[in-house]
Amino acid sequence: MVLDDFKLDGKVAIVTGCNTGLGQAIAIGLAEAGAHIAGVARRDATETKEAIQALGRQFHLIRLDLLEPDAPRRIVQGAMEAFGQIDILVNNAGIIRRNDALEYTEEDWDAVMNTNLKVLFFLSQEVAKQFLRQGRGGKIINIASMLSFQGGIRIAAYTASKSGVLGITRILANEWAKYGINVNAIAPGYMETNNTLALRQDEKRNAEILSRIPAGRWGKPEDLKGAAVFLASAASNYVHGYAIAVDGGWLAR
Ligand code: NAP
């Protein structure tokens, strides 16, 4: 029955940036569907851990900064030691730095590109190698953005990185579909998290953004749960290299 295809019972999902915002909601959503979570965070993730354990699933924290050398290998090793298998990777962690393009610094550029794009690629590579060792495919979900499709303003590196995330999603899907690995993306619209705090506190920008969202509200992290469970589950087995926008209709305008 089709609803059974959405179940993640007994699966293990790595979720980066699991301590807050979209990563926290996605981790909880996958756990609600049955998965155990290997959460990656550079700080305490007690809130996420407690929410997942309350659902009767296991949570294992892999505590590191994703920019540390060797992070991808250590993440796979940590998840394997805790659970003995990996079925799903959610590349969620990301940062944004705002400045005019004329003033944008190389330091900000490197920080954003390394976190949002380089780490995402090399962690996907490391997890895909584990999927091949296991021999039964797997699911990779990259968190893209409206800036995978649009230019934005004052966020040059973020737009470059998120446009790159869409491209990487497609090329990895092309190369890995034959192994039963689904690589897809979720493109969230304007969501209420730390990432958008500055925008929401700017009265003028907040009003401009709200007036352009057909749904008439900012998205909540929980709005991503459905798309995440779909892309993590057998229900999406023939979906490859696609980005699902969860954006209140923003891209349709
Ligand atoms: P957030 O609340 O700022 O969360 C970002 C997460 O990434 C945090 O857990 C953060 O850890 C983690 N992280 C960043 N750099 C890291 C590093 N070097 N090592 C380990 N963890 C790191 O933002 P969010 O809105 O939930 O963002 C999640 C993803 O969604 C990002 O990729 C973002 O670009 C994307 N996105 C967000 C929106 C939106 O409207 N909010 C829209 C489109 C796409 P700390 O808590 O320690 O900083």
PDB file of C-alpha atoms and ligand atoms in Angstrom:
ATOM      1  CA  MET A   1       0.000   0.000   0.000  1.00  0.00           C
ATOM      2  CA  VAL A   2       1.306   3.404  -0.923  1.00  0.00           C
ATOM      3  CA  LEU A   3       1.385   4.878   2.580  1.00  0.00           C
ATOM      4  CA  ASP A   4       3.763   2.076   3.570  1.00  0.00           C
ATOM      5  CA  ASP A   5       6.207   3.398   0.963  1.00  0.00           C
ATOM      6  CA  PHE A   6       6.623   6.557   3.054  1.00  0.00           C
ATOM      7  CA  LYS A   7       7.645   4.656   6.181  1.00  0.00           C
ATOM      8  CA  LEU A   8      11.255   4.910   7.347  1.00  0.00           C
ATOM      9  CA  ASP A   9      11.148   2.232  10.033  1.00  0.00           C
ATOM     10  CA  GLY A  10      14.629   0.933  10.808  1.00  0.00           C
ATOM     11  CA  LYS A  11      16.360   3.448   8.510  1.00  0.00           C
ATOM     12  CA  VAL A  12      19.264   5.628   9.663  1.00  0.00           C
ATOM     13  CA  ALA A  13      19.500   9.265   8.589  1.00  0.00           C
ATOM     14  CA  ILE A  14      22.437  11.645   8.930  1.00  0.00           C
ATOM     15  CA  VAL A  15      21.202  15.236   9.274  1.00  0.00           C
ATOM     16  CA  THR A  16      23.727  18.091   9.362  1.00  0.00           C
ATOM     17  CA  GLY A  17      22.908  21.193  11.380  1.00  0.00           C
ATOM     18  CA  CYS A  18      20.426  19.186  13.456  1.00  0.00           C
ATOM     19  CA  ASN A  19      20.441  21.446  16.519  1.00  0.00           C
ATOM     20  CA  THR A  20      18.146  24.186  15.237  1.00  0.00           C
ATOM     21  CA  GLY A  21      15.945  25.538  12.442  1.00  0.00           C
ATOM     22  CA  LEU A  22      15.205  23.473   9.361  1.00  0.00           C
ATOM     23  CA  GLY A  23      17.669  20.693  10.236  1.00  0.00           C
ATOM     24  CA  GLN A  24      15.988  20.145  13.585  1.00  0.00           C
ATOM     25  CA  ALA A  25      12.512  19.952  12.029  1.00  0.00           C
ATOM     26  CA  ILE A  26      13.708  17.613   9.271  1.00  0.00           C
ATOM     27  CA  ALA A  27      15.416  15.317  11.807  1.00  0.00           C
ATOM     28  CA  ILE A  28      12.237  15.170  13.877  1.00  0.00           C
ATOM     29  CA  GLY A  29      10.106  14.613  10.749  1.00  0.00           C
ATOM     30  CA  LEU A  30      12.262  11.687   9.612  1.00  0.00           C
ATOM     31  CA  ALA A  31      12.120  10.240  13.129  1.00  0.00           C
ATOM     32  CA  GLU A  32       8.316  10.594  13.143  1.00  0.00           C
ATOM     33  CA  ALA A  33       8.359   8.453   9.976  1.00  0.00           C
ATOM     34  CA  GLY A  34      10.460   5.816  11.771  1.00  0.00           C
ATOM     35  CA  ALA A  35      14.140   6.697  11.233  1.00  0.00           C
ATOM     36  CA  HIS A  36      16.946   6.809  13.783  1.00  0.00           C
ATOM     37  CA  ILE A  37      19.019   9.965  13.529  1.00  0.00           C
ATOM     38  CA  ALA A  38      22.778  10.535  13.439  1.00  0.00           C
ATOM     39  CA  GLY A  39      22.732  14.283  14.002  1.00  0.00           C
ATOM     40  CA  VAL A  40      25.691  16.479  13.105  1.00  0.00           C
ATOM     41  CA  ALA A  41      26.150  19.725  15.022  1.00  0.00           C
ATOM     42  CA  ARG A  42      28.997  21.839  16.324  1.00  0.00           C
ATOM     43  CA  ARG A  43      27.140  22.488  19.582  1.00  0.00           C
ATOM     44  CA  ASP A  44      24.724  20.867  21.977  1.00  0.00           C
ATOM     45  CA  ALA A  45      21.619  19.370  20.346  1.00  0.00           C
ATOM     46  CA  THR A  46      19.688  18.347  23.460  1.00  0.00           C
ATOM     47  CA  GLU A  47      16.351  19.723  22.250  1.00  0.00           C
ATOM     48  CA  THR A  48      16.534  17.648  19.055  1.00  0.00           C
ATOM     49  CA  LYS A  49      17.736  14.578  20.944  1.00  0.00           C
ATOM     50  CA  GLU A  50      14.888  14.756  23.463  1.00  0.00           C
ATOM     51  CA  ALA A  51      12.249  15.247  20.761  1.00  0.00           C
ATOM     52  CA  ILE A  52      13.532  12.225  18.826  1.00  0.00           C
ATOM     53  CA  GLN A  53      13.896   9.978  21.860  1.00  0.00           C
ATOM     54  CA  ALA A  54      10.339  10.914  22.898  1.00  0.00           C
ATOM     55  CA  LEU A  55       9.216   9.361  19.603  1.00  0.00           C
ATOM     56  CA  GLY A  56      10.927   6.096  20.572  1.00  0.00           C
ATOM     57  CA  ARG A  57      13.774   6.527  18.041  1.00  0.00           C
ATOM     58  CA  GLN A  58      17.484   6.668  18.706  1.00  0.00           C
ATOM     59  CA  PHE A  59      19.552   9.831  18.385  1.00  0.00           C
ATOM     60  CA  HIS A  60      23.339   9.906  18.185  1.00  0.00           C
ATOM     61  CA  LEU A  61      25.157  13.249  18.139  1.00  0.00           C
ATOM     62  CA  ILE A  62      28.249  13.602  15.967  1.00  0.00           C
ATOM     63  CA  ARG A  63      29.654  16.781  17.367  1.00  0.00           C
ATOM     64  CA  LEU A  64      32.029  18.602  15.057  1.00  0.00           C
ATOM     65  CA  ASP A  65      32.463  21.686  12.920  1.00  0.00           C
ATOM     66  CA  LEU A  66      31.853  20.722   9.311  1.00  0.00           C
ATOM     67  CA  LEU A  67      34.823  22.828   8.241  1.00  0.00           C
ATOM     68  CA  GLU A  68      37.245  20.767  10.318  1.00  0.00           C
ATOM     69  CA  PRO A  69      39.578  18.641   8.243  1.00  0.00           C
ATOM     70  CA  ASP A  70      38.345  15.132   7.640  1.00  0.00           C
ATOM     71  CA  ALA A  71      34.800  15.942   8.810  1.00  0.00           C
ATOM     72  CA  PRO A  72      33.039  13.816   6.120  1.00  0.00           C
ATOM     73  CA  ARG A  73      35.005  10.678   6.993  1.00  0.00           C
ATOM     74  CA  ARG A  74      34.474  11.219  10.731  1.00  0.00           C
ATOM     75  CA  ILE A  75      30.723  11.660  10.215  1.00  0.00           C
ATOM     76  CA  VAL A  76      30.360   8.395   8.316  1.00  0.00           C
ATOM     77  CA  GLN A  77      32.548   6.621  10.865  1.00  0.00           C
ATOM     78  CA  GLY A  78      30.475   8.061  13.745  1.00  0.00           C
ATOM     79  CA  ALA A  79      27.170   7.030  12.187  1.00  0.00           C
ATOM     80  CA  MET A  80      28.484   3.538  11.387  1.00  0.00           C
ATOM     81  CA  GLU A  81      29.802   3.032  14.926  1.00  0.00           C
ATOM     82  CA  ALA A  82      26.452   4.098  16.388  1.00  0.00           C
ATOM     83  CA  PHE A  83      24.069   2.342  14.006  1.00  0.00           C
ATOM     84  CA  GLY A  84      26.007   0.019  11.673  1.00  0.00           C
ATOM     85  CA  GLN A  85      24.256   1.387   8.585  1.00  0.00           C
ATOM     86  CA  ILE A  86      23.404   4.632   6.765  1.00  0.00           C
ATOM     87  CA  ASP A  87      20.335   4.995   4.548  1.00  0.00           C
ATOM     88  CA  ILE A  88      19.695   8.732   4.231  1.00  0.00           C
ATOM     89  CA  LEU A  89      21.849  11.880   4.186  1.00  0.00           C
ATOM     90  CA  VAL A  90      20.349  15.340   4.592  1.00  0.00           C
ATOM     91  CA  ASN A  91      22.858  18.066   3.719  1.00  0.00           C
ATOM     92  CA  ASN A  92      21.165  20.851   5.635  1.00  0.00           C
ATOM     93  CA  ALA A  93      23.849  22.909   7.411  1.00  0.00           C
ATOM     94  CA  GLY A  94      24.454  26.245   5.766  1.00  0.00           C
ATOM     95  CA  ILE A  95      25.346  29.858   6.428  1.00  0.00           C
ATOM     96  CA  ILE A  96      24.589  33.226   4.876  1.00  0.00           C
ATOM     97  CA  ARG A  97      26.714  36.420   4.910  1.00  0.00           C
ATOM     98  CA  ARG A  98      25.177  39.658   3.679  1.00  0.00           C
ATOM     99  CA  ASN A  99      27.071  42.530   2.051  1.00  0.00           C
ATOM    100  CA  ASP A 100      27.002  44.618  -1.130  1.00  0.00           C
ATOM    101  CA  ALA A 101      28.772  42.857  -3.986  1.00  0.00           C
ATOM    102  CA  LEU A 102      31.216  45.800  -4.157  1.00  0.00           C
ATOM    103  CA  GLU A 103      32.251  45.218  -0.547  1.00  0.00           C
ATOM    104  CA  TYR A 104      31.965  41.410  -0.371  1.00  0.00           C
ATOM    105  CA  THR A 105      35.116  39.950   1.205  1.00  0.00           C
ATOM    106  CA  GLU A 106      37.064  36.877   0.215  1.00  0.00           C
ATOM    107  CA  GLU A 107      36.759  35.603   3.774  1.00  0.00           C
ATOM    108  CA  ASP A 108      32.951  35.691   3.621  1.00  0.00           C
ATOM    109  CA  TRP A 109      33.004  34.167   0.142  1.00  0.00           C
ATOM    110  CA  ASP A 110      35.175  31.238   1.263  1.00  0.00           C
ATOM    111  CA  ALA A 111      33.205  30.609   4.461  1.00  0.00           C
ATOM    112  CA  VAL A 112      29.881  30.456   2.621  1.00  0.00           C
ATOM    113  CA  MET A 113      31.110  28.454  -0.374  1.00  0.00           C
ATOM    114  CA  ASN A 114      32.993  25.954   1.782  1.00  0.00           C
ATOM    115  CA  THR A 115      30.109  25.383   4.195  1.00  0.00           C
ATOM    116  CA  ASN A 116      27.232  25.354   1.712  1.00  0.00           C
ATOM    117  CA  LEU A 117      28.849  23.669  -1.292  1.00  0.00           C
ATOM    118  CA  LYS A 118      32.248  22.067  -0.692  1.00  0.00           C
ATOM    119  CA  VAL A 119      31.250  20.240   2.500  1.00  0.00           C
ATOM    120  CA  LEU A 120      27.965  19.153   0.887  1.00  0.00           C
ATOM    121  CA  PHE A 121      29.825  17.595  -2.044  1.00  0.00           C
ATOM    122  CA  PHE A 122      32.483  15.763  -0.049  1.00  0.00           C
ATOM    123  CA  LEU A 123      30.049  14.494   2.583  1.00  0.00           C
ATOM    124  CA  SER A 124      27.794  13.209  -0.215  1.00  0.00           C
ATOM    125  CA  GLN A 125      30.824  11.479  -1.759  1.00  0.00           C
ATOM    126  CA  GLU A 126      31.771   9.801   1.526  1.00  0.00           C
ATOM    127  CA  VAL A 127      28.199   8.674   2.239  1.00  0.00           C
ATOM    128  CA  ALA A 128      27.738   7.406  -1.336  1.00  0.00           C
ATOM    129  CA  LYS A 129      30.827   5.209  -0.878  1.00  0.00           C
ATOM    130  CA  GLN A 130      29.141   3.723   2.197  1.00  0.00           C
ATOM    131  CA  PHE A 131      25.909   3.235   0.204  1.00  0.00           C
ATOM    132  CA  LEU A 132      27.951   1.290  -2.380  1.00  0.00           C
ATOM    133  CA  ARG A 133      29.529  -0.871   0.338  1.00  0.00           C
ATOM    134  CA  GLN A 134      26.041  -1.658   1.658  1.00  0.00           C
ATOM    135  CA  GLY A 135      24.828  -2.423  -1.872  1.00  0.00           C
ATOM    136  CA  ARG A 136      21.208  -1.286  -1.539  1.00  0.00           C
ATOM    137  CA  GLY A 137      21.253   2.345  -2.693  1.00  0.00           C
ATOM    138  CA  GLY A 138      20.324   5.291  -0.511  1.00  0.00           C
ATOM    139  CA  LYS A 139      18.843   8.756  -0.373  1.00  0.00           C
ATOM    140  CA  ILE A 140      20.607  12.121  -0.432  1.00  0.00           C
ATOM    141  CA  ILE A 141      18.618  15.302   0.158  1.00  0.00           C
ATOM    142  CA  ASN A 142      20.341  18.645  -0.335  1.00  0.00           C
ATOM    143  CA  ILE A 143      18.857  21.814   1.073  1.00  0.00           C
ATOM    144  CA  ALA A 144      18.827  24.311  -1.769  1.00  0.00           C
ATOM    145  CA  SER A 145      17.067  27.694  -1.733  1.00  0.00           C
ATOM    146  CA  MET A 146      15.093  30.221  -3.741  1.00  0.00           C
ATOM    147  CA  LEU A 147      18.599  31.473  -4.553  1.00  0.00           C
ATOM    148  CA  SER A 148      19.146  28.258  -6.514  1.00  0.00           C
ATOM    149  CA  PHE A 149      16.715  29.817  -9.015  1.00  0.00           C
ATOM    150  CA  GLN A 150      16.975  33.564  -8.460  1.00  0.00           C
ATOM    151  CA  GLY A 151      19.703  36.165  -8.039  1.00  0.00           C
ATOM    152  CA  GLY A 152      18.806  37.794  -4.748  1.00  0.00           C
ATOM    153  CA  ILE A 153      20.604  40.852  -3.448  1.00  0.00           C
ATOM    154  CA  ARG A 154      23.609  41.401  -1.105  1.00  0.00           C
ATOM    155  CA  ILE A 155      24.268  37.662  -0.807  1.00  0.00           C
ATOM    156  CA  ALA A 156      26.663  36.944  -3.686  1.00  0.00           C
ATOM    157  CA  ALA A 157      28.337  33.889  -2.168  1.00  0.00           C
ATOM    158  CA  TYR A 158      25.049  32.453  -0.896  1.00  0.00           C
ATOM    159  CA  THR A 159      23.485  32.694  -4.364  1.00  0.00           C
ATOM    160  CA  ALA A 160      26.584  31.158  -5.936  1.00  0.00           C
ATOM    161  CA  SER A 161      26.605  28.336  -3.403  1.00  0.00           C
ATOM    162  CA  LYS A 162      22.898  27.531  -3.607  1.00  0.00           C
ATOM    163  CA  SER A 163      22.898  27.693  -7.411  1.00  0.00           C
ATOM    164  CA  GLY A 164      25.805  25.268  -7.141  1.00  0.00           C
ATOM    165  CA  VAL A 165      23.801  22.999  -4.828  1.00  0.00           C
ATOM    166  CA  LEU A 166      21.195  22.569  -7.566  1.00  0.00           C
ATOM    167  CA  GLY A 167      23.896  21.760 -10.128  1.00  0.00           C
ATOM    168  CA  ILE A 168      25.620  19.285  -7.811  1.00  0.00           C
ATOM    169  CA  THR A 169      22.250  17.659  -7.074  1.00  0.00           C
ATOM    170  CA  ARG A 170      21.767  17.082 -10.790  1.00  0.00           C
ATOM    171  CA  ILE A 171      25.239  15.774 -11.584  1.00  0.00           C
ATOM    172  CA  LEU A 172      25.286  13.402  -8.610  1.00  0.00           C
ATOM    173  CA  ALA A 173      21.839  12.127  -9.619  1.00  0.00           C
ATOM    174  CA  ASN A 174      23.169  11.495 -13.122  1.00  0.00           C
ATOM    175  CA  GLU A 175      26.175   9.562 -11.845  1.00  0.00           C
ATOM    176  CA  TRP A 176      24.573   7.662  -8.974  1.00  0.00           C
ATOM    177  CA  ALA A 177      21.009   6.829 -10.106  1.00  0.00           C
ATOM    178  CA  LYS A 178      22.395   3.587 -11.538  1.00  0.00           C
ATOM    179  CA  TYR A 179      23.412   2.533  -8.024  1.00  0.00           C
ATOM    180  CA  GLY A 180      19.898   3.086  -6.664  1.00  0.00           C
ATOM    181  CA  ILE A 181      20.992   6.316  -4.993  1.00  0.00           C
ATOM    182  CA  ASN A 182      18.442   9.120  -5.247  1.00  0.00           C
ATOM    183  CA  VAL A 183      19.948  12.605  -5.057  1.00  0.00           C
ATOM    184  CA  ASN A 184      17.350  15.363  -4.819  1.00  0.00           C
ATOM    185  CA  ALA A 185      16.914  18.746  -3.204  1.00  0.00           C
ATOM    186  CA  ILE A 186      14.392  20.725  -1.221  1.00  0.00           C
ATOM    187  CA  ALA A 187      14.291  24.440  -1.975  1.00  0.00           C
ATOM    188  CA  PRO A 188      12.743  26.151   1.037  1.00  0.00           C
ATOM    189  CA  GLY A 189      11.173  29.552   0.577  1.00  0.00           C
ATOM    190  CA  TYR A 190      11.401  32.209   3.265  1.00  0.00           C
ATOM    191  CA  MET A 191      11.363  30.275   6.533  1.00  0.00           C
ATOM    192  CA  GLU A 192      11.337  31.446  10.170  1.00  0.00           C
ATOM    193  CA  THR A 193      14.832  30.489  11.436  1.00  0.00           C
ATOM    194  CA  ASN A 194      18.042  32.166  12.646  1.00  0.00           C
ATOM    195  CA  ASN A 195      19.105  32.388   9.006  1.00  0.00           C
ATOM    196  CA  THR A 196      16.346  34.926   8.270  1.00  0.00           C
ATOM    197  CA  LEU A 197      16.229  36.754  11.609  1.00  0.00           C
ATOM    198  CA  ALA A 198      17.887  39.898  10.175  1.00  0.00           C
ATOM    199  CA  LEU A 199      15.367  40.015   7.303  1.00  0.00           C
ATOM    200  CA  ARG A 200      12.378  39.545   9.554  1.00  0.00           C
ATOM    201  CA  GLN A 201      13.625  42.266  11.910  1.00  0.00           C
ATOM    202  CA  ASP A 202      13.928  44.732   9.009  1.00  0.00           C
ATOM    203  CA  GLU A 203      10.359  46.077   8.826  1.00  0.00           C
ATOM    204  CA  LYS A 204      10.610  47.202   5.208  1.00  0.00           C
ATOM    205  CA  ARG A 205      12.182  43.983   3.865  1.00  0.00           C
ATOM    206  CA  ASN A 206       9.805  41.872   5.967  1.00  0.00           C
ATOM    207  CA  ALA A 207       6.759  43.622   4.454  1.00  0.00           C
ATOM    208  CA  GLU A 208       8.207  43.365   0.917  1.00  0.00           C
ATOM    209  CA  ILE A 209       8.826  39.639   1.300  1.00  0.00           C
ATOM    210  CA  LEU A 210       5.451  38.875   2.884  1.00  0.00           C
ATOM    211  CA  SER A 211       3.573  40.753   0.171  1.00  0.00           C
ATOM    212  CA  ARG A 212       5.235  38.549  -2.479  1.00  0.00           C
ATOM    213  CA  ILE A 213       4.464  35.177  -0.866  1.00  0.00           C
ATOM    214  CA  PRO A 214       1.157  33.837  -2.250  1.00  0.00           C
ATOM    215  CA  ALA A 215       0.546  31.872   0.965  1.00  0.00           C
ATOM    216  CA  GLY A 216       0.795  35.195   2.848  1.00  0.00           C
ATOM    217  CA  ARG A 217       3.081  33.926   5.628  1.00  0.00           C
ATOM    218  CA  TRP A 218       6.660  32.948   6.342  1.00  0.00           C
ATOM    219  CA  GLY A 219       7.270  29.207   6.223  1.00  0.00           C
ATOM    220  CA  LYS A 220       7.769  27.248   9.425  1.00  0.00           C
ATOM    221  CA  PRO A 221      10.501  24.604   9.732  1.00  0.00           C
ATOM    222  CA  GLU A 222       7.773  21.951  10.141  1.00  0.00           C
ATOM    223  CA  ASP A 223       6.527  22.782   6.624  1.00  0.00           C
ATOM    224  CA  LEU A 224       9.528  20.823   5.270  1.00  0.00           C
ATOM    225  CA  LYS A 225       8.742  17.534   6.989  1.00  0.00           C
ATOM    226  CA  GLY A 226       6.485  16.165   4.232  1.00  0.00           C
ATOM    227  CA  ALA A 227       8.933  16.799   1.377  1.00  0.00           C
ATOM    228  CA  ALA A 228      11.815  15.416   3.454  1.00  0.00           C
ATOM    229  CA  VAL A 229       9.994  12.171   4.289  1.00  0.00           C
ATOM    230  CA  PHE A 230       8.933  11.770   0.649  1.00  0.00           C
ATOM    231  CA  LEU A 231      12.481  12.207  -0.676  1.00  0.00           C
ATOM    232  CA  ALA A 232      13.929   9.970   2.068  1.00  0.00           C
ATOM    233  CA  SER A 233      11.489   7.142   1.399  1.00  0.00           C
ATOM    234  CA  ALA A 234      10.712   4.484  -1.202  1.00  0.00           C
ATOM    235  CA  ALA A 235       7.835   6.699  -2.366  1.00  0.00           C
ATOM    236  CA  SER A 236      10.413   8.745  -4.342  1.00  0.00           C
ATOM    237  CA  ASN A 237      12.426   5.850  -5.784  1.00  0.00           C
ATOM    238  CA  TYR A 238      12.061   7.097  -9.385  1.00  0.00           C
ATOM    239  CA  VAL A 239      12.712  10.791  -8.542  1.00  0.00           C
ATOM    240  CA  HIS A 240      16.270  11.821  -9.426  1.00  0.00           C
ATOM    241  CA  GLY A 241      17.982  15.206  -9.619  1.00  0.00           C
ATOM    242  CA  TYR A 242      14.911  17.271  -8.791  1.00  0.00           C
ATOM    243  CA  ALA A 243      14.378  20.180  -6.405  1.00  0.00           C
ATOM    244  CA  ILE A 244      11.031  20.435  -4.643  1.00  0.00           C
ATOM    245  CA  ALA A 245      10.203  24.017  -3.735  1.00  0.00           C
ATOM    246  CA  VAL A 246       8.441  24.376  -0.395  1.00  0.00           C
ATOM    247  CA  ASP A 247       7.941  28.085  -0.663  1.00  0.00           C
ATOM    248  CA  GLY A 248       4.322  29.140  -0.162  1.00  0.00           C
ATOM    249  CA  GLY A 249       4.177  29.731  -3.919  1.00  0.00           C
ATOM    250  CA  TRP A 250       7.117  32.203  -4.093  1.00  0.00           C
ATOM    251  CA  LEU A 251       8.585  30.765  -7.307  1.00  0.00           C
ATOM    252  CA  ALA A 252       5.185  30.680  -8.971  1.00  0.00           C
ATOM    253  CA  ARG A 253       4.936  34.497  -8.846  1.00  0.00           C
TER     254      ARG A 253
HETATM  255  P1  NAP B   1      20.024  28.141  10.898  1.00  0.00           P
HETATM  256  O1  NAP B   1      18.911  28.175  11.873  1.00  0.00           O
HETATM  257  O2  NAP B   1      21.068  29.206  10.920  1.00  0.00           O
HETATM  258  O3  NAP B   1      20.707  26.706  10.955  1.00  0.00           O
HETATM  259  C1  NAP B   1      21.863  26.390  10.233  1.00  0.00           C
HETATM  260  C2  NAP B   1      22.448  25.127  10.795  1.00  0.00           C
HETATM  261  O4  NAP B   1      23.688  24.835  10.131  1.00  0.00           O
HETATM  262  C3  NAP B   1      22.780  25.267  12.279  1.00  0.00           C
HETATM  263  O5  NAP B   1      22.583  24.030  12.928  1.00  0.00           O
HETATM  264  C4  NAP B   1      24.263  25.599  12.234  1.00  0.00           C
HETATM  265  O6  NAP B   1      24.945  25.350  13.419  1.00  0.00           O
HETATM  266  C5  NAP B   1      24.681  24.651  11.138  1.00  0.00           C
HETATM  267  N1  NAP B   1      26.026  24.958  10.663  1.00  0.00           N
HETATM  268  C6  NAP B   1      26.425  26.018   9.931  1.00  0.00           C
HETATM  269  N2  NAP B   1      27.760  25.960   9.726  1.00  0.00           N
HETATM  270  C7  NAP B   1      28.202  24.832  10.332  1.00  0.00           C
HETATM  271  C8  NAP B   1      29.471  24.228  10.491  1.00  0.00           C
HETATM  272  N3  NAP B   1      30.575  24.762   9.962  1.00  0.00           N
HETATM  273  N4  NAP B   1      29.546  23.071  11.178  1.00  0.00           N
HETATM  274  C9  NAP B   1      28.441  22.506  11.735  1.00  0.00           C
HETATM  275  N5  NAP B   1      27.207  23.041  11.618  1.00  0.00           N
HETATM  276  C10 NAP B   1      27.094  24.197  10.932  1.00  0.00           C
HETATM  277  O7  NAP B   1      19.440  28.231   9.438  1.00  0.00           O
HETATM  278  P2  NAP B   1      18.304  27.392   8.698  1.00  0.00           P
HETATM  279  O8  NAP B   1      17.399  28.376   8.095  1.00  0.00           O
HETATM  280  O9  NAP B   1      17.763  26.308   9.547  1.00  0.00           O
HETATM  281  O10 NAP B   1      19.193  26.803   7.523  1.00  0.00           O
HETATM  282  C11 NAP B   1      19.270  25.433   7.204  1.00  0.00           C
HETATM  283  C12 NAP B   1      19.537  25.302   5.717  1.00  0.00           C
HETATM  284  O11 NAP B   1      18.424  25.787   5.002  1.00  0.00           O
HETATM  285  C13 NAP B   1      20.721  26.109   5.221  1.00  0.00           C
HETATM  286  O12 NAP B   1      21.411  25.382   4.221  1.00  0.00           O
HETATM  287  C14 NAP B   1      20.079  27.329   4.628  1.00  0.00           C
HETATM  288  O13 NAP B   1      20.867  27.940   3.645  1.00  0.00           O
HETATM  289  C15 NAP B   1      18.841  26.714   4.033  1.00  0.00           C
HETATM  290  N6  NAP B   1      17.737  27.623   3.729  1.00  0.00           N
HETATM  291  C16 NAP B   1      17.139  28.359   4.699  1.00  0.00           C
HETATM  292  C17 NAP B   1      16.077  29.188   4.342  1.00  0.00           C
HETATM  293  C18 NAP B   1      15.333  30.030   5.348  1.00  0.00           C
HETATM  294  O14 NAP B   1      14.485  30.833   4.938  1.00  0.00           O
HETATM  295  N7  NAP B   1      15.579  29.899   6.635  1.00  0.00           N
HETATM  296  C19 NAP B   1      15.654  29.256   3.033  1.00  0.00           C
HETATM  297  C20 NAP B   1      16.296  28.482   2.082  1.00  0.00           C
HETATM  298  C21 NAP B   1      17.325  27.675   2.443  1.00  0.00           C
HETATM  299  P3  NAP B   1      24.994  26.509  14.581  1.00  0.00           P
HETATM  300  O15 NAP B   1      23.641  26.510  15.224  1.00  0.00           O
HETATM  301  O16 NAP B   1      26.084  26.021  15.466  1.00  0.00           O
HETATM  302  O17 NAP B   1      25.314  27.803  13.892  1.00  0.00           O
END
